Amino acid sequence: MRLARQDRYAELEPLLASVEHPARYLNHEWGAVEEQDGPFHVCLIYADTYEVGQANLGLAILYDELNAAEGISCERCYLPWIDLSALMREKQVPLLSLESSSPVASFDVVGFTLAHEMIATNIIETLDLAGIPVRADERDEDDAIIFAGGPSAWNCEPLCAMFDAVLLGDGEGEIVDASHVVRDGRAAGKSRAQILLDLSRVQGVYVPSLYDLVVDESSTRWGYAVPKPGTDAPEVVYKRCIPDLSVTDPIPQKMVPYMGIVQDRLAIEILRGCARGCRFCQAGMTYRPVRERPIEQVVDAAEQGLETTGYDEVSLSSLSTTDHSQCALILRQLDERLEGKGVRVSIPSQRLDSFGVDMAAAVSGSRRGGLTFAPEAGTQRLRDVINKNVCSEDLENAARNAFELGWRRMKLYFMMGLPTETDDDVLAITAAARRVLEIGREVVGRGYKSGVSVSVSCSVFVPKCYTPFQWCGQLPIEEVRRRQDLMIRANRDRDIHISYHDAQVSVVEAALSKMGRAGFDLVYGAWKRGCRFDAWTDQFDYEHWLEAGRAMGIDLEELAAEPYDLDARLPWEHTSPGVSKDFLKREWHRAADGVTTDDCTRTSCTGCGVCPTLGVNNNLVGDRCGR
């Protein structure tokens, strides 16, 4: 039963004196939408703390879109930290929206961002705190319609029991269309089931309740989903894709928070999509095709956004910012327009070559902190397997260029457990760091006063759906630990600092990435045992996840390491970003042969299937050839 809409901040306020960071729960930030009259109300939720969720550009885009739509008001909500959640349950205060302090359960639509797999238990915690039934099939006719979307929506099956609809792909337009369907359906007196059927006819909207689960000899043990007879639901729901990024608002992020948040700066999305084709990278497959924002729009937006928000830093955001065909020109124009204003321009991702270093130098001014590159693998053989399309010479030239331009600290990102990896590949990680350090010493000089150092961060490979490695199993956890120890012991230089990710977190992430609908019992079981904020190192409890798995008769470590047959019907194939299964199979075979595939924005079509399937092509504002 939906709660009444009313301002209940008076109940929440007395609790804030007893919790950590009470500024997390203050509303009316500069730039927030003050008028929330509706009459149709949407609440967007990032199920993590305010300082993590407020920085999310995707949520800002949807918030902007919905509030610009006639008759719709949109508010935000973030998951309270464990201290306030406990007090709210004790005092029987439901989860409230930020802008109007209305119960989340009073909204017409509630939307969740699936930012990553480890946010799963937080979504259950959020629904429970709001007083909304966790399972969609247990909700009443007038309960809020629960949407989800975001980068981890491509295998939403372990979570789909919670969602009435999942929005795939670019949310602009899609979120408004879906909200209109709910609004118009309720105005016409339609039942919840009829509204969900109408939602399934919106391009990019997947309605899980309209699909049956089938487990047969052609599937994995998790089965696959097919439309229920008589529903007219599509066999495959393809994502919504905006053909032209320039039609979107370049400055959706207009709010200035009261407290420090992660990535606390103005963000301008200059590019969407990536065609480099790294075979481990889900985003590189699911965000295709590449669409660039025009130079003039980027520069004007940066200048206007900085003036509006008062920030002194602007970040040019994308999967690979220096891949924008006019990146150098954008930076030159920003330098001219922002000269003398004390504004820093940052590029969070740069290419592993001298061009990337030159672009980093163009925005750093006299400040030379650390510079980050991602070789991903230590040997050329393994870089060819993963289609990284860079070589040792690229890394060495980039490092030399960076040290000559004044950098003293270098950070290198690698992955461990990639398909076909051997001990030689692991040892090559340390060797690559040692070579970069040696170049730095050649350029700058030796001794502690030179300040030259290299940091290595090594994550554990997690197979993700809609990548050529989706059929792989994850490296067994004990083998991960052996290889991590091998890498650490190979380092004998105090100026090389090596860190690596927790293999236990990666096991849970891999399990959730591979499971089908039955995976919800794992997530719910983990939550019942106290799991939440699993992405926070000090909150993650591996034993509780293992217990939840054992209660289902599942060994999570065996599940994570389990490979899938190349011809099996996979649990997620009824939702698609447009990349064809044949292309992914070809890439899998090319990986096994160590054969690389070109970036289609620099050569010619590689046959991934996205453009003809979605009717959207790469949209570049300049020529990338000859770089």
mmCIF file of N, CA, C and O in Angstrom, residues 230-320:
data_model
loop_
_atom_site.group_PDB
_atom_site.id
_atom_site.type_symbol
_atom_site.label_atom_id
_atom_site.label_comp_id
_atom_site.label_asym_id
_atom_site.label_seq_id
_atom_site.Cartn_x
_atom_site.Cartn_y
_atom_site.Cartn_z
ATOM 1 N N GLY A 230 0.897 -15.186 -25.389
ATOM 2 C CA GLY A 230 -0.165 -14.186 -25.366
ATOM 3 C C GLY A 230 0.249 -12.818 -24.885
ATOM 4 O O GLY A 230 -0.575 -11.904 -24.852
ATOM 5 N N THR A 231 1.503 -12.633 -24.510
ATOM 6 C CA THR A 231 1.926 -11.326 -23.996
ATOM 7 C C THR A 231 2.407 -10.393 -25.102
ATOM 8 O O THR A 231 2.469 -9.181 -24.906
ATOM 9 N N ASP A 232 2.827 -10.959 -26.222
ATOM 10 C CA ASP A 232 3.369 -10.165 -27.328
ATOM 11 C C ASP A 232 4.671 -9.468 -26.940
ATOM 12 O O ASP A 232 5.084 -8.501 -27.577
ATOM 13 N N ALA A 233 5.317 -9.938 -25.873
ATOM 14 C CA ALA A 233 6.613 -9.372 -25.489
ATOM 15 C C ALA A 233 7.668 -9.795 -26.504
ATOM 16 O O ALA A 233 7.603 -10.909 -27.036
ATOM 17 N N PRO A 234 8.642 -8.952 -26.805
ATOM 18 C CA PRO A 234 9.654 -9.299 -27.810
ATOM 19 C C PRO A 234 10.563 -10.430 -27.324
ATOM 20 O O PRO A 234 10.862 -10.535 -26.135
ATOM 21 N N GLU A 235 11.014 -11.270 -28.260
ATOM 22 C CA GLU A 235 11.944 -12.342 -27.900
ATOM 23 C C GLU A 235 13.266 -11.764 -27.410
ATOM 24 O O GLU A 235 13.893 -12.307 -26.504
ATOM 25 N N VAL A 236 13.686 -10.672 -28.043
ATOM 26 C CA VAL A 236 14.909 -9.987 -27.625
ATOM 27 C C VAL A 236 14.586 -8.510 -27.471
ATOM 28 O O VAL A 236 14.047 -7.887 -28.391
ATOM 29 N N VAL A 237 14.911 -7.952 -26.312
ATOM 30 C CA VAL A 237 14.717 -6.522 -26.082
ATOM 31 C C VAL A 237 16.048 -5.827 -26.361
ATOM 32 O O VAL A 237 17.032 -6.051 -25.648
ATOM 33 N N TYR A 238 16.076 -5.009 -27.402
ATOM 34 C CA TYR A 238 17.298 -4.286 -27.748
ATOM 35 C C TYR A 238 17.317 -2.930 -27.054
ATOM 36 O O TYR A 238 16.277 -2.319 -26.803
ATOM 37 N N LYS A 239 18.502 -2.455 -26.786
ATOM 38 C CA LYS A 239 18.656 -1.219 -26.039
ATOM 39 C C LYS A 239 18.185 -0.002 -26.836
ATOM 40 O O LYS A 239 18.134 -0.024 -28.066
ATOM 41 N N ARG A 240 17.858 1.060 -26.139
ATOM 42 C CA ARG A 240 17.600 2.369 -26.741
ATOM 43 C C ARG A 240 18.955 3.037 -26.970
ATOM 44 O O ARG A 240 19.842 2.978 -26.115
ATOM 45 N N CYS A 241 19.103 3.681 -28.110
ATOM 46 C CA CYS A 241 20.388 4.290 -28.440
ATOM 47 C C CYS A 241 20.173 5.647 -29.102
ATOM 48 O O CYS A 241 19.467 5.748 -30.106
ATOM 49 N N ILE A 242 20.755 6.690 -28.527
ATOM 50 C CA ILE A 242 20.658 8.037 -29.084
ATOM 51 C C ILE A 242 21.685 8.172 -30.212
ATOM 52 O O ILE A 242 22.881 7.946 -29.992
ATOM 53 N N PRO A 243 21.241 8.528 -31.421
ATOM 54 C CA PRO A 243 22.185 8.605 -32.540
ATOM 55 C C PRO A 243 23.113 9.805 -32.497
ATOM 56 O O PRO A 243 24.200 9.776 -33.067
ATOM 57 N N ASP A 244 22.693 10.885 -31.817
ATOM 58 C CA ASP A 244 23.440 12.135 -31.859
ATOM 59 C C ASP A 244 23.561 12.689 -30.448
ATOM 60 O O ASP A 244 22.569 13.114 -29.848
ATOM 61 N N LEU A 245 24.767 12.684 -29.907
ATOM 62 C CA LEU A 245 24.969 13.139 -28.531
ATOM 63 C C LEU A 245 24.712 14.630 -28.377
ATOM 64 O O LEU A 245 24.398 15.105 -27.279
ATOM 65 N N SER A 246 24.792 15.371 -29.466
ATOM 66 C CA SER A 246 24.639 16.826 -29.373
ATOM 67 C C SER A 246 23.223 17.253 -29.010
ATOM 68 O O SER A 246 23.005 18.388 -28.587
ATOM 69 N N VAL A 247 22.230 16.348 -29.149
ATOM 70 C CA VAL A 247 20.853 16.715 -28.805
ATOM 71 C C VAL A 247 20.609 16.612 -27.298
ATOM 72 O O VAL A 247 19.560 16.996 -26.817
ATOM 73 N N THR A 248 21.579 16.090 -26.560
ATOM 74 C CA THR A 248 21.422 15.961 -25.113
ATOM 75 C C THR A 248 22.038 17.171 -24.406
ATOM 76 O O THR A 248 22.889 17.871 -24.959
ATOM 77 N N ASP A 249 21.597 17.418 -23.188
ATOM 78 C CA ASP A 249 22.100 18.537 -22.393
ATOM 79 C C ASP A 249 23.545 18.254 -21.983
ATOM 80 O O ASP A 249 23.807 17.264 -21.286
ATOM 81 N N PRO A 250 24.494 19.095 -22.382
ATOM 82 C CA PRO A 250 25.884 18.823 -22.018
ATOM 83 C C PRO A 250 26.207 19.117 -20.554
ATOM 84 O O PRO A 250 27.264 18.729 -20.062
ATOM 85 N N ILE A 251 25.309 19.820 -19.837
ATOM 86 C CA ILE A 251 25.558 20.104 -18.422
ATOM 87 C C ILE A 251 24.380 19.655 -17.550
ATOM 88 O O ILE A 251 23.677 20.474 -16.969
ATOM 89 N N PRO A 252 24.156 18.350 -17.450
ATOM 90 C CA PRO A 252 23.078 17.889 -16.571
ATOM 91 C C PRO A 252 23.443 18.022 -15.097
ATOM 92 O O PRO A 252 22.571 18.082 -14.238
ATOM 93 N N GLN A 253 24.726 18.069 -14.805
ATOM 94 C CA GLN A 253 25.204 18.091 -13.422
ATOM 95 C C GLN A 253 25.270 19.531 -12.923
ATOM 96 O O GLN A 253 26.283 20.209 -13.029
ATOM 97 N N LYS A 254 24.161 20.020 -12.372
ATOM 98 C CA LYS A 254 24.066 21.434 -11.979
ATOM 99 C C LYS A 254 24.098 21.638 -10.467
ATOM 100 O O LYS A 254 24.106 22.763 -9.996
ATOM 101 N N MET A 255 24.086 20.541 -9.702
ATOM 102 C CA MET A 255 24.001 20.662 -8.244
ATOM 103 C C MET A 255 25.374 20.756 -7.603
ATOM 104 O O MET A 255 26.317 20.097 -8.044
ATOM 105 N N VAL A 256 25.479 21.574 -6.564
ATOM 106 C CA VAL A 256 26.710 21.701 -5.794
ATOM 107 C C VAL A 256 26.414 21.202 -4.384
ATOM 108 O O VAL A 256 25.619 21.810 -3.665
ATOM 109 N N PRO A 257 27.022 20.118 -3.959
ATOM 110 C CA PRO A 257 26.685 19.531 -2.660
ATOM 111 C C PRO A 257 27.258 20.325 -1.493
ATOM 112 O O PRO A 257 28.176 21.129 -1.656
ATOM 113 N N TYR A 258 26.728 20.066 -0.303
ATOM 114 C CA TYR A 258 27.193 20.717 0.916
ATOM 115 C C TYR A 258 28.456 20.060 1.471
ATOM 116 O O TYR A 258 29.111 20.612 2.351
ATOM 117 N N MET A 259 28.752 18.872 1.006
ATOM 118 C CA MET A 259 29.897 18.128 1.544
ATOM 119 C C MET A 259 30.777 17.657 0.397
ATOM 120 O O MET A 259 30.354 17.664 -0.774
ATOM 121 N N GLY A 260 31.996 17.249 0.714
ATOM 122 C CA GLY A 260 32.872 16.695 -0.303
ATOM 123 C C GLY A 260 32.344 15.351 -0.791
ATOM 124 O O GLY A 260 31.880 14.521 -0.007
ATOM 125 N N ILE A 261 32.363 15.145 -2.102
ATOM 126 C CA ILE A 261 31.905 13.895 -2.683
ATOM 127 C C ILE A 261 33.023 13.345 -3.565
ATOM 128 O O ILE A 261 33.992 14.034 -3.876
ATOM 129 N N VAL A 262 32.886 12.097 -3.984
ATOM 130 C CA VAL A 262 33.867 11.557 -4.920
ATOM 131 C C VAL A 262 33.711 12.296 -6.249
ATOM 132 O O VAL A 262 32.611 12.692 -6.633
ATOM 133 N N GLN A 263 34.827 12.519 -6.934
ATOM 134 C CA GLN A 263 34.796 13.225 -8.216
ATOM 135 C C GLN A 263 34.033 14.556 -8.086
ATOM 136 O O GLN A 263 33.091 14.826 -8.832
ATOM 137 N N ASP A 264 34.471 15.362 -7.124
ATOM 138 C CA ASP A 264 33.780 16.614 -6.794
ATOM 139 C C ASP A 264 34.221 17.725 -7.749
ATOM 140 O O ASP A 264 35.068 18.558 -7.422
ATOM 141 N N ARG A 265 33.644 17.703 -8.939
ATOM 142 C CA ARG A 265 34.006 18.652 -9.991
ATOM 143 C C ARG A 265 32.895 18.658 -11.032
ATOM 144 O O ARG A 265 32.014 17.800 -11.019
ATOM 145 N N LEU A 266 32.934 19.618 -11.937
ATOM 146 C CA LEU A 266 31.993 19.644 -13.048
ATOM 147 C C LEU A 266 32.392 18.582 -14.064
ATOM 148 O O LEU A 266 33.563 18.471 -14.423
ATOM 149 N N ALA A 267 31.433 17.797 -14.523
ATOM 150 C CA ALA A 267 31.707 16.755 -15.513
ATOM 151 C C ALA A 267 30.951 17.052 -16.804
ATOM 152 O O ALA A 267 29.751 17.307 -16.778
ATOM 153 N N ILE A 268 31.682 17.005 -17.924
ATOM 154 C CA ILE A 268 31.085 17.173 -19.244
ATOM 155 C C ILE A 268 31.336 15.891 -20.032
ATOM 156 O O ILE A 268 32.493 15.506 -20.259
ATOM 157 N N GLU A 269 30.263 15.212 -20.423
ATOM 158 C CA GLU A 269 30.424 14.008 -21.238
ATOM 159 C C GLU A 269 30.720 14.419 -22.680
ATOM 160 O O GLU A 269 29.885 14.993 -23.354
ATOM 161 N N ILE A 270 31.929 14.130 -23.150
ATOM 162 C CA ILE A 270 32.316 14.570 -24.490
ATOM 163 C C ILE A 270 32.215 13.451 -25.519
ATOM 164 O O ILE A 270 32.308 13.696 -26.718
ATOM 165 N N LEU A 271 31.990 12.241 -25.056
ATOM 166 C CA LEU A 271 32.034 11.080 -25.941
ATOM 167 C C LEU A 271 31.279 9.947 -25.284
ATOM 168 O O LEU A 271 31.403 9.734 -24.074
ATOM 169 N N ARG A 272 30.475 9.235 -26.051
ATOM 170 C CA ARG A 272 29.798 8.041 -25.534
ATOM 171 C C ARG A 272 30.112 6.870 -26.449
ATOM 172 O O ARG A 272 30.021 6.980 -27.668
ATOM 173 N N GLY A 273 30.477 5.758 -25.854
ATOM 174 C CA GLY A 273 30.825 4.583 -26.639
ATOM 175 C C GLY A 273 32.326 4.437 -26.811
ATOM 176 O O GLY A 273 33.094 5.376 -26.599
ATOM 177 N N CYS A 274 32.733 3.241 -27.186
ATOM 178 C CA CYS A 274 34.147 2.948 -27.433
ATOM 179 C C CYS A 274 34.195 1.771 -28.390
ATOM 180 O O CYS A 274 33.452 0.794 -28.235
ATOM 181 N N ALA A 275 35.065 1.854 -29.398
ATOM 182 C CA ALA A 275 35.173 0.778 -30.391
ATOM 183 C C ALA A 275 36.555 0.151 -30.401
ATOM 184 O O ALA A 275 36.914 -0.536 -31.351
ATOM 185 N N ARG A 276 37.324 0.359 -29.347
ATOM 186 C CA ARG A 276 38.660 -0.247 -29.300
ATOM 187 C C ARG A 276 38.590 -1.768 -29.208
ATOM 188 O O ARG A 276 39.492 -2.464 -29.645
ATOM 189 N N GLY A 277 37.519 -2.287 -28.609
ATOM 190 C CA GLY A 277 37.282 -3.724 -28.656
ATOM 191 C C GLY A 277 38.088 -4.559 -27.685
ATOM 192 O O GLY A 277 38.353 -5.734 -27.973
ATOM 193 N N CYS A 278 38.470 -4.003 -26.525
ATOM 194 C CA CYS A 278 39.136 -4.826 -25.514
ATOM 195 C C CYS A 278 38.188 -5.956 -25.120
ATOM 196 O O CYS A 278 37.027 -5.717 -24.776
ATOM 197 N N ARG A 279 38.666 -7.166 -25.165
ATOM 198 C CA ARG A 279 37.773 -8.328 -25.086
ATOM 199 C C ARG A 279 37.273 -8.624 -23.680
ATOM 200 O O ARG A 279 36.362 -9.434 -23.507
ATOM 201 N N PHE A 280 37.844 -7.994 -22.673
ATOM 202 C CA PHE A 280 37.379 -8.166 -21.300
ATOM 203 C C PHE A 280 36.371 -7.084 -20.909
ATOM 204 O O PHE A 280 35.726 -7.175 -19.869
ATOM 205 N N CYS A 281 36.227 -6.036 -21.737
ATOM 206 C CA CYS A 281 35.535 -4.814 -21.326
ATOM 207 C C CYS A 281 34.067 -4.817 -21.742
ATOM 208 O O CYS A 281 33.744 -4.709 -22.922
ATOM 209 N N GLN A 282 33.178 -4.904 -20.766
ATOM 210 C CA GLN A 282 31.748 -4.902 -21.052
ATOM 211 C C GLN A 282 31.281 -3.556 -21.583
ATOM 212 O O GLN A 282 30.526 -3.489 -22.552
ATOM 213 N N ALA A 283 31.753 -2.469 -20.972
ATOM 214 C CA ALA A 283 31.314 -1.135 -21.397
ATOM 215 C C ALA A 283 31.682 -0.869 -22.850
ATOM 216 O O ALA A 283 30.931 -0.227 -23.592
ATOM 217 N N GLY A 284 32.853 -1.368 -23.274
ATOM 218 C CA GLY A 284 33.276 -1.162 -24.652
ATOM 219 C C GLY A 284 32.374 -1.834 -25.662
ATOM 220 O O GLY A 284 32.310 -1.419 -26.832
ATOM 221 N N MET A 285 31.671 -2.882 -25.252
ATOM 222 C CA MET A 285 30.720 -3.561 -26.131
ATOM 223 C C MET A 285 29.314 -2.978 -25.995
ATOM 224 O O MET A 285 28.614 -2.769 -26.991
ATOM 225 N N THR A 286 28.892 -2.689 -24.769
ATOM 226 C CA THR A 286 27.488 -2.338 -24.551
ATOM 227 C C THR A 286 27.172 -0.871 -24.810
ATOM 228 O O THR A 286 25.998 -0.517 -24.950
ATOM 229 N N TYR A 287 28.188 0.003 -24.856
ATOM 230 C CA TYR A 287 27.935 1.419 -25.121
ATOM 231 C C TYR A 287 28.113 1.791 -26.597
ATOM 232 O O TYR A 287 27.984 2.960 -26.947
ATOM 233 N N ARG A 288 28.410 0.835 -27.449
ATOM 234 C CA ARG A 288 28.564 1.124 -28.875
ATOM 235 C C ARG A 288 27.238 1.601 -29.465
ATOM 236 O O ARG A 288 26.183 1.237 -28.957
ATOM 237 N N PRO A 289 27.276 2.403 -30.569
ATOM 238 C CA PRO A 289 28.430 2.912 -31.306
ATOM 239 C C PRO A 289 29.021 4.153 -30.644
ATOM 240 O O PRO A 289 28.507 4.637 -29.630
ATOM 241 N N VAL A 290 30.100 4.661 -31.251
ATOM 242 C CA VAL A 290 30.772 5.850 -30.738
ATOM 243 C C VAL A 290 30.044 7.100 -31.210
ATOM 244 O O VAL A 290 29.768 7.260 -32.399
ATOM 245 N N ARG A 291 29.735 7.993 -30.256
ATOM 246 C CA ARG A 291 29.086 9.261 -30.612
ATOM 247 C C ARG A 291 29.801 10.387 -29.875
ATOM 248 O O ARG A 291 29.905 10.351 -28.657
ATOM 249 N N GLU A 292 30.298 11.348 -30.639
ATOM 250 C CA GLU A 292 31.080 12.438 -30.069
ATOM 251 C C GLU A 292 30.247 13.717 -29.961
ATOM 252 O O GLU A 292 29.402 13.991 -30.807
ATOM 253 N N ARG A 293 30.530 14.475 -28.926
ATOM 254 C CA ARG A 293 29.883 15.773 -28.760
ATOM 255 C C ARG A 293 30.702 16.821 -29.522
ATOM 256 O O ARG A 293 31.938 16.805 -29.466
ATOM 257 N N PRO A 294 30.055 17.741 -30.250
ATOM 258 C CA PRO A 294 30.778 18.743 -31.030
ATOM 259 C C PRO A 294 31.663 19.632 -30.151
ATOM 260 O O PRO A 294 31.357 19.894 -28.989
ATOM 261 N N ILE A 295 32.751 20.102 -30.741
ATOM 262 C CA ILE A 295 33.733 20.907 -30.013
ATOM 263 C C ILE A 295 33.086 22.117 -29.361
ATOM 264 O O ILE A 295 33.279 22.393 -28.172
ATOM 265 N N GLU A 296 32.331 22.898 -30.144
ATOM 266 C CA GLU A 296 31.758 24.147 -29.641
ATOM 267 C C GLU A 296 30.849 23.889 -28.446
ATOM 268 O O GLU A 296 30.837 24.657 -27.474
ATOM 269 N N GLN A 297 30.099 22.786 -28.504
ATOM 270 C CA GLN A 297 29.181 22.481 -27.408
ATOM 271 C C GLN A 297 29.950 22.131 -26.132
ATOM 272 O O GLN A 297 29.569 22.537 -25.028
ATOM 273 N N VAL A 298 31.051 21.390 -26.282
ATOM 274 C CA VAL A 298 31.871 21.022 -25.128
ATOM 275 C C VAL A 298 32.459 22.271 -24.473
ATOM 276 O O VAL A 298 32.360 22.468 -23.255
ATOM 277 N N VAL A 299 33.049 23.136 -25.281
ATOM 278 C CA VAL A 299 33.723 24.323 -24.745
ATOM 279 C C VAL A 299 32.725 25.285 -24.115
ATOM 280 O O VAL A 299 32.932 25.793 -23.007
ATOM 281 N N ASP A 300 31.599 25.522 -24.795
ATOM 282 C CA ASP A 300 30.568 26.413 -24.242
ATOM 283 C C ASP A 300 30.004 25.852 -22.939
ATOM 284 O O ASP A 300 29.781 26.596 -21.974
ATOM 285 N N ALA A 301 29.778 24.529 -22.920
ATOM 286 C CA ALA A 301 29.207 23.902 -21.724
ATOM 287 C C ALA A 301 30.159 23.996 -20.544
ATOM 288 O O ALA A 301 29.740 24.246 -19.406
ATOM 289 N N ALA A 302 31.440 23.809 -20.801
ATOM 290 C CA ALA A 302 32.416 23.897 -19.722
ATOM 291 C C ALA A 302 32.427 25.301 -19.127
ATOM 292 O O ALA A 302 32.389 25.472 -17.901
ATOM 293 N N GLU A 303 32.451 26.306 -19.984
ATOM 294 C CA GLU A 303 32.488 27.684 -19.510
ATOM 295 C C GLU A 303 31.217 28.027 -18.740
ATOM 296 O O GLU A 303 31.262 28.604 -17.647
ATOM 297 N N GLN A 304 30.075 27.649 -19.279
ATOM 298 C CA GLN A 304 28.800 27.957 -18.626
ATOM 299 C C GLN A 304 28.639 27.174 -17.326
ATOM 300 O O GLN A 304 28.185 27.711 -16.311
ATOM 301 N N GLY A 305 28.995 25.881 -17.362
ATOM 302 C CA GLY A 305 28.844 25.048 -16.175
ATOM 303 C C GLY A 305 29.709 25.505 -15.021
ATOM 304 O O GLY A 305 29.295 25.493 -13.861
ATOM 305 N N LEU A 306 30.939 25.928 -15.324
ATOM 306 C CA LEU A 306 31.831 26.429 -14.279
ATOM 307 C C LEU A 306 31.280 27.702 -13.650
ATOM 308 O O LEU A 306 31.343 27.904 -12.430
ATOM 309 N N GLU A 307 30.721 28.561 -14.492
ATOM 310 C CA GLU A 307 30.138 29.814 -13.985
ATOM 311 C C GLU A 307 28.922 29.532 -13.115
ATOM 312 O O GLU A 307 28.701 30.171 -12.085
ATOM 313 N N THR A 308 28.108 28.554 -13.521
ATOM 314 C CA THR A 308 26.881 28.237 -12.785
ATOM 315 C C THR A 308 27.170 27.582 -11.443
ATOM 316 O O THR A 308 26.523 27.900 -10.437
ATOM 317 N N THR A 309 28.139 26.665 -11.413
ATOM 318 C CA THR A 309 28.363 25.870 -10.207
ATOM 319 C C THR A 309 29.438 26.429 -9.296
ATOM 320 O O THR A 309 29.475 26.110 -8.098
ATOM 321 N N GLY A 310 30.365 27.217 -9.854
ATOM 322 C CA GLY A 310 31.464 27.731 -9.048
ATOM 323 C C GLY A 310 32.609 26.764 -8.879
ATOM 324 O O GLY A 310 33.566 27.043 -8.143
ATOM 325 N N TYR A 311 32.549 25.614 -9.546
ATOM 326 C CA TYR A 311 33.674 24.684 -9.472
ATOM 327 C C TYR A 311 34.920 25.301 -10.099
ATOM 328 O O TYR A 311 34.840 26.175 -10.975
ATOM 329 N N ASP A 312 36.086 24.806 -9.676
ATOM 330 C CA ASP A 312 37.334 25.266 -10.285
ATOM 331 C C ASP A 312 38.017 24.139 -11.056
ATOM 332 O O ASP A 312 39.194 24.208 -11.378
ATOM 333 N N GLU A 313 37.251 23.076 -11.334
ATOM 334 C CA GLU A 313 37.779 21.967 -12.134
ATOM 335 C C GLU A 313 36.665 21.406 -13.005
ATOM 336 O O GLU A 313 35.529 21.233 -12.552
ATOM 337 N N VAL A 314 37.003 21.106 -14.249
ATOM 338 C CA VAL A 314 36.056 20.464 -15.150
ATOM 339 C C VAL A 314 36.695 19.191 -15.681
ATOM 340 O O VAL A 314 37.860 19.181 -16.090
ATOM 341 N N SER A 315 35.937 18.105 -15.639
ATOM 342 C CA SER A 315 36.413 16.815 -16.109
ATOM 343 C C SER A 315 35.746 16.491 -17.441
ATOM 344 O O SER A 315 34.515 16.555 -17.557
ATOM 345 N N LEU A 316 36.543 16.159 -18.440
ATOM 346 C CA LEU A 316 36.018 15.751 -19.746
ATOM 347 C C LEU A 316 35.798 14.244 -19.690
ATOM 348 O O LEU A 316 36.742 13.453 -19.769
ATOM 349 N N SER A 317 34.546 13.846 -19.552
ATOM 350 C CA SER A 317 34.210 12.483 -19.188
ATOM 351 C C SER A 317 33.880 11.611 -20.400
ATOM 352 O O SER A 317 33.229 12.058 -21.345
ATOM 353 N N SER A 318 34.317 10.361 -20.362
ATOM 354 C CA SER A 318 33.958 9.339 -21.355
ATOM 355 C C SER A 318 34.680 8.060 -20.981
ATOM 356 O O SER A 318 35.455 8.025 -20.018
ATOM 357 N N LEU A 319 34.447 6.992 -21.765
ATOM 358 C CA LEU A 319 35.202 5.764 -21.550
ATOM 359 C C LEU A 319 36.671 5.945 -21.924
ATOM 360 O O LEU A 319 37.547 5.310 -21.351
ATOM 361 N N SER A 320 36.945 6.797 -22.898
ATOM 362 C CA SER A 320 38.320 7.030 -23.348
ATOM 363 C C SER A 320 38.395 8.429 -23.945
ATOM 364 O O SER A 320 38.267 8.621 -25.153
#
